[in-house]
PDB file of C-alpha atoms in Angstrom:
ATOM      1  CA  UNK A 100       0.000   0.000   0.000  1.00  0.00           C
ATOM      2  CA  UNK A 101       2.930   2.330   0.631  1.00  0.00           C
ATOM      3  CA  UNK A 102       3.751   2.643  -3.050  1.00  0.00           C
ATOM      4  CA  UNK A 103       0.168   3.683  -3.836  1.00  0.00           C
ATOM      5  CA  UNK A 104       0.268   6.441  -1.231  1.00  0.00           C
ATOM      6  CA  UNK A 105       3.576   7.679  -2.625  1.00  0.00           C
ATOM      7  CA  UNK A 106       2.106   7.628  -6.143  1.00  0.00           C
ATOM      8  CA  UNK A 107      -0.914   9.621  -4.969  1.00  0.00           C
ATOM      9  CA  UNK A 108       1.393  12.150  -3.277  1.00  0.00           C
ATOM     10  CA  UNK A 109       3.311  12.394  -6.552  1.00  0.00           C
ATOM     11  CA  UNK A 110       0.044  13.164  -8.367  1.00  0.00           C
ATOM     12  CA  UNK A 111      -0.570  16.048  -5.956  1.00  0.00           C
ATOM     13  CA  UNK A 112       2.977  17.293  -6.593  1.00  0.00           C
ATOM     14  CA  UNK A 113       2.374  16.969 -10.353  1.00  0.00           C
ATOM     15  CA  UNK A 114      -0.848  18.972 -10.050  1.00  0.00           C
ATOM     16  CA  UNK A 115       0.942  21.730  -8.139  1.00  0.00           C
ATOM     17  CA  UNK A 116       3.775  21.743 -10.673  1.00  0.00           C
ATOM     18  CA  UNK A 117       1.350  21.860 -13.589  1.00  0.00           C
ATOM     19  CA  UNK A 118      -0.505  24.821 -12.119  1.00  0.00           C
ATOM     20  CA  UNK A 119       2.826  26.544 -11.439  1.00  0.00           C
ATOM     21  CA  UNK A 120       3.754  26.148 -15.114  1.00  0.00           C
ATOM     22  CA  UNK A 121       0.322  27.393 -16.211  1.00  0.00           C
ATOM     23  CA  UNK A 122       0.643  30.378 -13.875  1.00  0.00           C
ATOM     24  CA  UNK A 123       4.063  31.238 -15.281  1.00  0.00           C
ATOM     25  CA  UNK A 124       2.874  30.970 -18.864  1.00  0.00           C
ATOM     26  CA  UNK A 125      -0.134  33.186 -18.168  1.00  0.00           C
ATOM     27  CA  UNK A 126       1.969  35.760 -16.343  1.00  0.00           C
ATOM     28  CA  UNK A 127       4.596  35.991 -19.062  1.00  0.00           C
ATOM     29  CA  UNK A 128       1.946  36.143 -21.794  1.00  0.00           C
ATOM     30  CA  UNK A 129       0.175  38.980 -19.989  1.00  0.00           C
ATOM     31  CA  UNK A 130       3.443  40.860 -19.477  1.00  0.00           C
ATOM     32  CA  UNK A 131       4.443  40.282 -23.112  1.00  0.00           C
ATOM     33  CA  UNK A 132       1.061  41.675 -24.207  1.00  0.00           C
ATOM     34  CA  UNK A 133       1.646  44.659 -21.904  1.00  0.00           C
ATOM     35  CA  UNK A 134      -1.460  43.874 -19.882  1.00  0.00           C
ATOM     36  CA  UNK A 135       0.541  44.676 -16.771  1.00  0.00           C
ATOM     37  CA  UNK A 136       4.170  45.168 -15.776  1.00  0.00           C
ATOM     38  CA  UNK A 137       6.329  42.460 -14.219  1.00  0.00           C
ATOM     39  CA  UNK A 138       7.114  44.866 -11.364  1.00  0.00           C
ATOM     40  CA  UNK A 139       3.615  44.071 -10.088  1.00  0.00           C
ATOM     41  CA  UNK A 140       5.135  40.856  -8.744  1.00  0.00           C
ATOM     42  CA  UNK A 141       7.351  42.785  -6.344  1.00  0.00           C
ATOM     43  CA  UNK A 142       4.340  43.186  -4.075  1.00  0.00           C
ATOM     44  CA  UNK A 143       2.050  40.631  -5.753  1.00  0.00           C
ATOM     45  CA  UNK A 144      -0.346  43.452  -6.596  1.00  0.00           C
ATOM     46  CA  UNK A 145      -2.184  41.748  -9.433  1.00  0.00           C
ATOM     47  CA  UNK A 146      -5.041  44.243  -9.485  1.00  0.00           C
ATOM     48  CA  UNK A 147      -4.256  45.184 -13.068  1.00  0.00           C
ATOM     49  CA  UNK A 148      -3.828  41.607 -14.252  1.00  0.00           C
ATOM     50  CA  UNK A 149      -6.434  39.733 -16.254  1.00  0.00           C
ATOM     51  CA  UNK A 150      -8.634  37.081 -14.662  1.00  0.00           C
ATOM     52  CA  UNK A 151      -6.616  34.195 -16.112  1.00  0.00           C
ATOM     53  CA  UNK A 152      -3.440  35.429 -14.434  1.00  0.00           C
ATOM     54  CA  UNK A 153      -5.206  35.971 -11.126  1.00  0.00           C
ATOM     55  CA  UNK A 154      -7.013  32.614 -11.081  1.00  0.00           C
ATOM     56  CA  UNK A 155      -3.853  30.654 -11.885  1.00  0.00           C
ATOM     57  CA  UNK A 156      -1.958  32.563  -9.180  1.00  0.00           C
ATOM     58  CA  UNK A 157      -4.687  32.045  -6.595  1.00  0.00           C
ATOM     59  CA  UNK A 158      -4.987  28.365  -7.470  1.00  0.00           C
ATOM     60  CA  UNK A 159      -1.244  27.889  -7.056  1.00  0.00           C
ATOM     61  CA  UNK A 160      -1.498  29.584  -3.646  1.00  0.00           C
ATOM     62  CA  UNK A 161      -4.369  27.234  -2.743  1.00  0.00           C
ATOM     63  CA  UNK A 162      -2.216  24.232  -3.621  1.00  0.00           C
ATOM     64  CA  UNK A 163       0.365  25.362  -1.064  1.00  0.00           C
ATOM     65  CA  UNK A 164      -2.168  25.563   1.773  1.00  0.00           C
ATOM     66  CA  UNK A 165      -4.457  22.613   2.649  1.00  0.00           C
ATOM     67  CA  UNK A 166      -2.375  20.040   0.746  1.00  0.00           C
ATOM     68  CA  UNK A 167       0.384  20.596   3.313  1.00  0.00           C
ATOM     69  CA  UNK A 168      -1.889  18.789   5.792  1.00  0.00           C
ATOM     70  CA  UNK A 169      -2.387  16.038   3.205  1.00  0.00           C
ATOM     71  CA  UNK A 170       1.356  15.530   2.775  1.00  0.00           C
ATOM     72  CA  UNK A 171       1.906  15.523   6.541  1.00  0.00           C
ATOM     73  CA  UNK A 172      -0.866  12.966   7.017  1.00  0.00           C
ATOM     74  CA  UNK A 173       0.405  10.644   4.310  1.00  0.00           C
ATOM     75  CA  UNK A 174       3.953  10.857   5.651  1.00  0.00           C
ATOM     76  CA  UNK A 175       2.656  10.035   9.143  1.00  0.00           C
ATOM     77  CA  UNK A 176       0.780   7.001   7.800  1.00  0.00           C
ATOM     78  CA  UNK A 177       3.889   5.827   5.966  1.00  0.00           C
ATOM     79  CA  UNK A 178       6.187   6.430   8.932  1.00  0.00           C
ATOM     80  CA  UNK A 179       3.872   4.517  11.267  1.00  0.00           C
ATOM     81  CA  UNK A 180       3.451   1.715   8.701  1.00  0.00           C
ATOM     82  CA  UNK A 181      -0.337   2.066   8.785  1.00  0.00           C
ATOM     83  CA  UNK A 182      -0.986   2.225   5.027  1.00  0.00           C
ATOM     84  CA  UNK A 183      -4.080   0.281   3.992  1.00  0.00           C
ATOM     85  CA  UNK A 184      -6.846   0.369   1.403  1.00  0.00           C
ATOM     86  CA  UNK A 185      -8.889   2.946   3.334  1.00  0.00           C
ATOM     87  CA  UNK A 186      -5.993   5.413   3.585  1.00  0.00           C
ATOM     88  CA  UNK A 187      -5.196   4.884  -0.107  1.00  0.00           C
ATOM     89  CA  UNK A 188      -8.833   5.507  -1.088  1.00  0.00           C
ATOM     90  CA  UNK A 189      -9.113   8.616   1.074  1.00  0.00           C
ATOM     91  CA  UNK A 190      -5.845   9.965  -0.333  1.00  0.00           C
ATOM     92  CA  UNK A 191      -6.913   9.197  -3.899  1.00  0.00           C
ATOM     93  CA  UNK A 192     -10.293  10.865  -3.473  1.00  0.00           C
ATOM     94  CA  UNK A 193      -8.638  13.896  -1.880  1.00  0.00           C
ATOM     95  CA  UNK A 194      -6.240  14.365  -4.798  1.00  0.00           C
ATOM     96  CA  UNK A 195      -8.998  13.747  -7.364  1.00  0.00           C
ATOM     97  CA  UNK A 196     -11.088  16.476  -5.718  1.00  0.00           C
ATOM     98  CA  UNK A 197      -8.094  18.836  -5.729  1.00  0.00           C
ATOM     99  CA  UNK A 198      -7.580  18.156  -9.450  1.00  0.00           C
ATOM    100  CA  UNK A 199     -11.238  18.925 -10.144  1.00  0.00           C
ATOM    101  CA  UNK A 200     -11.057  22.047  -7.972  1.00  0.00           C
ATOM    102  CA  UNK A 201      -8.023  23.277  -9.901  1.00  0.00           C
ATOM    103  CA  UNK A 202      -9.614  22.548 -13.267  1.00  0.00           C
ATOM    104  CA  UNK A 203     -12.708  24.537 -12.317  1.00  0.00           C
ATOM    105  CA  UNK A 204     -10.616  27.347 -10.826  1.00  0.00           C
ATOM    106  CA  UNK A 205      -8.414  27.890 -13.900  1.00  0.00           C
ATOM    107  CA  UNK A 206     -11.159  27.384 -16.511  1.00  0.00           C
ATOM    108  CA  UNK A 207     -14.797  28.296 -15.855  1.00  0.00           C
ATOM    109  CA  UNK A 208     -14.115  29.487 -12.288  1.00  0.00           C
ATOM    110  CA  UNK A 209     -17.673  28.698 -11.220  1.00  0.00           C
ATOM    111  CA  UNK A 210     -17.507  29.766  -7.583  1.00  0.00           C
ATOM    112  CA  UNK A 211     -20.236  27.486  -6.229  1.00  0.00           C
ATOM    113  CA  UNK A 212     -18.770  24.413  -7.939  1.00  0.00           C
ATOM    114  CA  UNK A 213     -15.274  25.377  -6.849  1.00  0.00           C
ATOM    115  CA  UNK A 214     -16.387  25.877  -3.244  1.00  0.00           C
ATOM    116  CA  UNK A 215     -18.232  22.554  -3.150  1.00  0.00           C
ATOM    117  CA  UNK A 216     -15.167  20.724  -4.454  1.00  0.00           C
ATOM    118  CA  UNK A 217     -12.983  22.513  -1.919  1.00  0.00           C
ATOM    119  CA  UNK A 218     -15.366  21.690   0.925  1.00  0.00           C
ATOM    120  CA  UNK A 219     -15.569  18.030  -0.103  1.00  0.00           C
ATOM    121  CA  UNK A 220     -11.788  17.817  -0.271  1.00  0.00           C
ATOM    122  CA  UNK A 221     -11.584  19.264   3.249  1.00  0.00           C
ATOM    123  CA  UNK A 222     -14.086  16.703   4.551  1.00  0.00           C
ATOM    124  CA  UNK A 223     -12.042  13.884   2.997  1.00  0.00           C
ATOM    125  CA  UNK A 224      -8.831  15.300   4.469  1.00  0.00           C
ATOM    126  CA  UNK A 225     -10.447  15.583   7.913  1.00  0.00           C
ATOM    127  CA  UNK A 226     -11.644  11.979   7.612  1.00  0.00           C
ATOM    128  CA  UNK A 227      -8.096  10.934   6.700  1.00  0.00           C
ATOM    129  CA  UNK A 228      -6.692  12.658   9.785  1.00  0.00           C
ATOM    130  CA  UNK A 229      -9.468  11.442  12.082  1.00  0.00           C
ATOM    131  CA  UNK A 230      -8.827   7.880  10.957  1.00  0.00           C
ATOM    132  CA  UNK A 231      -5.095   8.361  11.481  1.00  0.00           C
ATOM    133  CA  UNK A 232      -5.679   9.503  15.061  1.00  0.00           C
ATOM    134  CA  UNK A 233      -8.060   6.588  15.738  1.00  0.00           C
ATOM    135  CA  UNK A 234      -5.667   4.028  14.242  1.00  0.00           C
ATOM    136  CA  UNK A 235      -2.730   5.436  16.195  1.00  0.00           C
ATOM    137  CA  UNK A 236      -4.608   5.708  19.484  1.00  0.00           C
TER     138      UNK A 236
END
């Protein structure tokens, strides 16, 4: 089961990396088209940037927040040698929800859909951690 958890963590890393690349491409394209100046990144004042630049930037920020708890939880499961089918399923569902959340965020940006996906991913992450505490207790 360990290798599946590591693979799922890798998928989360790949998602974050993909969004980082998308963010960079959108930023450079906007700067090249003179939609805003690169100096805006000194203070991260993206007020003059187009929506595509802002959504990719915000999504990248999102992927550096809650997923930290995911990585910590998976590493704890691996370190304690508690990996099983339930942890793998919870981890897989969490990452799948994060992928969907990112896709919505950087495309249609439908707020209600995005929020629901975020909330569901949080519930799955809380379930992962609750189960970890119960198993370890």
